[in-house]
CSV table of C-alpha atoms in Angstrom, one decimal:
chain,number,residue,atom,x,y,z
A,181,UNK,CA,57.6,104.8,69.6
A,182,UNK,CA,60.2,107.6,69.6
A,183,UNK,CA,58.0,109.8,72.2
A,184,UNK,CA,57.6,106.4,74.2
A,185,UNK,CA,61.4,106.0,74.1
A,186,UNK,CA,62.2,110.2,75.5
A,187,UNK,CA,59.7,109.2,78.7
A,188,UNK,CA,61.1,105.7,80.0
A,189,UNK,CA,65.2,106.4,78.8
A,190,UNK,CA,65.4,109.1,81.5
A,191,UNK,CA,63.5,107.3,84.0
A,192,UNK,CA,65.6,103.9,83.3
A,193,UNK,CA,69.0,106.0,83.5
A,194,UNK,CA,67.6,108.4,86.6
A,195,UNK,CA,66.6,105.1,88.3
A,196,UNK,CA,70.6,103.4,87.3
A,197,UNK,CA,72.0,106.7,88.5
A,198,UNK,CA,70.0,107.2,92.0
A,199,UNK,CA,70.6,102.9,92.9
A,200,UNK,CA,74.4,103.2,91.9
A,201,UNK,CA,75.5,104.3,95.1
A,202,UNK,CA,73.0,102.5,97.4
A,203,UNK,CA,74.7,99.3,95.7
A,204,UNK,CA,78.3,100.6,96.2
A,205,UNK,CA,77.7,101.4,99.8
A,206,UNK,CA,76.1,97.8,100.3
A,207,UNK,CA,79.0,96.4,98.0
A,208,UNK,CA,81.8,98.3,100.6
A,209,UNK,CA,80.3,96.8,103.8
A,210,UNK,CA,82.1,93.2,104.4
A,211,UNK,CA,80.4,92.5,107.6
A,212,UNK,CA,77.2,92.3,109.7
A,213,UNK,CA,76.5,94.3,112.8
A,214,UNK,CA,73.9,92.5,115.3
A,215,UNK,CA,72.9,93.2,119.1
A,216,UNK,CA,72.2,89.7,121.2
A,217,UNK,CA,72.0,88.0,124.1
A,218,UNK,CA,73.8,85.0,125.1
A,219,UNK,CA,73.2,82.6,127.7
A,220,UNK,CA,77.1,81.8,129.0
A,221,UNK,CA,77.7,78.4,130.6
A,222,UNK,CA,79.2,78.3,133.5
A,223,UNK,CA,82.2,76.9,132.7
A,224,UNK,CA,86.5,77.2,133.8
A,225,UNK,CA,88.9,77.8,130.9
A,226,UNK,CA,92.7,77.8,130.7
A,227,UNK,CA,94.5,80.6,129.8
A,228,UNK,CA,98.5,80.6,127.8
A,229,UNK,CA,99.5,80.9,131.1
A,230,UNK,CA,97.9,77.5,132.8
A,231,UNK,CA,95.7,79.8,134.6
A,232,UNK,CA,91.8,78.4,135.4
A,233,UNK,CA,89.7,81.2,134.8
A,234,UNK,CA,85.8,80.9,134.9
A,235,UNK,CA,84.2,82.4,132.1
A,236,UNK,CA,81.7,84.4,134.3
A,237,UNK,CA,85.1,86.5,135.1
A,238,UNK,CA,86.6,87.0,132.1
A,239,UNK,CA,83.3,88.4,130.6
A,240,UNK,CA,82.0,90.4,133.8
A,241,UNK,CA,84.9,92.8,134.6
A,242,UNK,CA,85.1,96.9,134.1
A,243,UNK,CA,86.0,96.5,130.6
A,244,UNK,CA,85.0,96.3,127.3
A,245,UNK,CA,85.9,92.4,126.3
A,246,UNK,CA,86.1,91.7,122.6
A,247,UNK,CA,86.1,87.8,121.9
A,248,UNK,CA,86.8,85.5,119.0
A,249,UNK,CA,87.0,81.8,118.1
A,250,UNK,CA,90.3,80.6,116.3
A,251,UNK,CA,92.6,77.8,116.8
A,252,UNK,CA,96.4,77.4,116.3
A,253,UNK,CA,97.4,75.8,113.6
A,254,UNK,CA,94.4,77.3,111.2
A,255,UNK,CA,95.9,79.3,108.2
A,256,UNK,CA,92.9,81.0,107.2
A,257,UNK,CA,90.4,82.6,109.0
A,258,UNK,CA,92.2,82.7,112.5
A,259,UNK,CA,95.3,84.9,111.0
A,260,UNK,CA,92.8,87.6,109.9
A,261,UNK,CA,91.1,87.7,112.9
A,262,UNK,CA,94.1,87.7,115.2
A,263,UNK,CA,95.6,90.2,113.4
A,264,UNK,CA,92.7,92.5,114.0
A,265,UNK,CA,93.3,92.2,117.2
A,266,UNK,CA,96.8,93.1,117.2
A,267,UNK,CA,96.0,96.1,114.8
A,268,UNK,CA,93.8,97.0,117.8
A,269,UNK,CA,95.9,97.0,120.5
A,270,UNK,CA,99.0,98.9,118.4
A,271,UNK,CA,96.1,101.3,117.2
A,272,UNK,CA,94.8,101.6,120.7
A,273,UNK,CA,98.2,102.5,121.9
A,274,UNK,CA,98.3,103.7,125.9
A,275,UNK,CA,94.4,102.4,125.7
A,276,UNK,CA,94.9,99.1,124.5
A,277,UNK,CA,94.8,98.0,128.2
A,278,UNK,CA,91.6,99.1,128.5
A,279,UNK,CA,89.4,96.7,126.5
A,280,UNK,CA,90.1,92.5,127.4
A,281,UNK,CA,90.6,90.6,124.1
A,282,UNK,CA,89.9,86.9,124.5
A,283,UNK,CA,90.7,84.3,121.9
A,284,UNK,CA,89.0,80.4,122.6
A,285,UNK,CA,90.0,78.2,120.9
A,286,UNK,CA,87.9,76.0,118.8
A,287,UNK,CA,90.7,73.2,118.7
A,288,UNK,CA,91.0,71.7,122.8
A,289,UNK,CA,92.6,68.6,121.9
A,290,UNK,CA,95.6,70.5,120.0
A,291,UNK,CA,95.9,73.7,121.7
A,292,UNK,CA,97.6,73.7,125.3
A,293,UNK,CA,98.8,76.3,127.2
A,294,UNK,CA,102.1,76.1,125.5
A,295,UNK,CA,100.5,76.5,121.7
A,296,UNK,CA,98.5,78.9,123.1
A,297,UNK,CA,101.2,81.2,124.3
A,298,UNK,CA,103.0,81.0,121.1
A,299,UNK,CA,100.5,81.6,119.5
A,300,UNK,CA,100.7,85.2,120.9
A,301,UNK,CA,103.9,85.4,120.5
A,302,UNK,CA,104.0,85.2,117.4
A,303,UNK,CA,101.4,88.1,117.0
A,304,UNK,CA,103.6,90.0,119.6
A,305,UNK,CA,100.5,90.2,121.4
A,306,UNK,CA,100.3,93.2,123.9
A,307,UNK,CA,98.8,92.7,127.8
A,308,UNK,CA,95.1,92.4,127.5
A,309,UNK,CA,94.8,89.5,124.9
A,310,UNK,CA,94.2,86.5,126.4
A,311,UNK,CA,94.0,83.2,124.3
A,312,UNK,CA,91.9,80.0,126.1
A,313,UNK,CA,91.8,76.2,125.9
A,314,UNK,CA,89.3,74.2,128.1
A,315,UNK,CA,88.0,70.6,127.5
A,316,UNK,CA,85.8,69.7,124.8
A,317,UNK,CA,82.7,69.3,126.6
A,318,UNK,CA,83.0,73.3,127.8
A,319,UNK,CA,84.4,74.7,124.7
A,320,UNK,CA,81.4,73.1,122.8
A,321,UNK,CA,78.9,74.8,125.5
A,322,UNK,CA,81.0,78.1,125.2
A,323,UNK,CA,80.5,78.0,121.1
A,324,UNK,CA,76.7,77.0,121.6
A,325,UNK,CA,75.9,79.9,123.6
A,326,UNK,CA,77.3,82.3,121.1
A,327,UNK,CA,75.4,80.4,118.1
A,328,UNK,CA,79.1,79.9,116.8
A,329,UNK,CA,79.2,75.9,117.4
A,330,UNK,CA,80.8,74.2,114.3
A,331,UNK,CA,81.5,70.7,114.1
A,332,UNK,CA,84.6,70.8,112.3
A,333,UNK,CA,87.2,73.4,112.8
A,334,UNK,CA,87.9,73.9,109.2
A,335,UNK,CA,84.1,75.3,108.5
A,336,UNK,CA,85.0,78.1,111.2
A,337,UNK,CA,84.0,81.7,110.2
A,338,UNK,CA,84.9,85.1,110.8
A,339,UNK,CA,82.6,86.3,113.8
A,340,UNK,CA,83.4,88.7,116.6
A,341,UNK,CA,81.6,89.3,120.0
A,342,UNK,CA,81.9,92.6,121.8
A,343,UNK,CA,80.8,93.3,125.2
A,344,UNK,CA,80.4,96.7,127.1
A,345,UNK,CA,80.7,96.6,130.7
A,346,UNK,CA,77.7,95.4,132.8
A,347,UNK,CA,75.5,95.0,129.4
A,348,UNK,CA,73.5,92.7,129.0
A,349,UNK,CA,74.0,92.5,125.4
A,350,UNK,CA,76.2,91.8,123.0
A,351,UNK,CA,77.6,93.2,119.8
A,352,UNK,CA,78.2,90.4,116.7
A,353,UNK,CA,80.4,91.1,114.0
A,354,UNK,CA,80.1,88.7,111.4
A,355,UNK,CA,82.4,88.8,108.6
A,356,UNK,CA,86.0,90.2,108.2
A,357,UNK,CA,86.5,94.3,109.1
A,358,UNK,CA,88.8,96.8,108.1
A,359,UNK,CA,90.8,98.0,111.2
A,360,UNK,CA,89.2,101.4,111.1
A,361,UNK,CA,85.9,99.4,111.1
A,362,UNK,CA,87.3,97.3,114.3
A,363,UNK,CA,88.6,100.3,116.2
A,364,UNK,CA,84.8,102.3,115.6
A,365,UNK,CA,82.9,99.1,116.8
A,366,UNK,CA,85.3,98.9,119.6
A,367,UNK,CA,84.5,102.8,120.7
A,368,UNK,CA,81.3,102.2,120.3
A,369,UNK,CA,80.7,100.3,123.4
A,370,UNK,CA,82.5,102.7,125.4
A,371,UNK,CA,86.2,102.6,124.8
């Protein structure tokens, strides 16, 4: 029994001591990176501004666009994600006019042009972030098309979309990321 014991105690304590950090590694990450393609409607928003922009333009420009799904009155979700994008732009400094954040939100009936512009506001949102409303009906087909669609606002999640220029894939970020984390998924595409 003892000689049974001196073979499998080192092998159970060199197998705890070689999976320890494989577990805190996976333990550290708090999101999941994905590549996919999306099928966008076509479809006019509304930016703060009153603006109708279609969709087709706001994704197909020179620049990186990074986009997210909030609304604004939410108190949970949407204030970590919008403050990931302002962490962004400050981080991004001169450069932060380089990548086209976009915000939809998942609340139309609620969020007008005017709510959508204080929103920003109150995030002291920089140039480049853009935060849009649209009717139901298009919102809904802009959700679907990202697998995002949730049929009540308050069982929204933390998911991110990036786009490089003239890809024809996208980068999903689901879960919540450090800033660091942000700002290296943001280079990635080409920042």
């Amino acid at each position: 029994m003892n000689r049974l014991l001196q073979w499998i105690l080192p092998a159970l304590l060199l197998t705890v001591c070689c999976g320890l950090p494989n577990q805190a590694s996976a333990a550290a990450k708090t999101y999941q990176r994905s590549q996919q393609q999306y099928q966008l409607p076509d479809v006019t928003l509304v930016n703060q501004d009153g603006k109708r922009v279609r969709l087709k333009n706001i994704i197909d420009t020179n620049k990186p666009v990074v986009v997210d799904f909030i609304f604004g009155t939410c108190t949970t979700i949407c204030p970590v994600l919008s403050a990931g994008f302002i962490n962004l732009q400050n981080r991004l400094g001169a450069d932060a006019a380089k990548v086209h954040l976009v915000s939809i939100t998942i609340d139309p009936e609620n969020d007008n042009p005017k709510v959508l512009k204080e929103y920003l506001k109150r995030y002291r949102a920089k140039p480049g972030w853009d935060f849009f409303t649209g009717s139901r009906k298009d919102i809904d087909l802009v959700m679907n098309s990202f697998g995002a669609y949730i049929p009540n606002k308050m069982s929204h999640y933390a998911v991110t979309f990036i786009h490089a220029p003239k890809s024809t894939h996208w980068i999903k970020l689901y879960g919540i990321m450090s800033s660091t984390e942000f700002m290296e998924e943001v280079r990635k595409v080409g920042l």
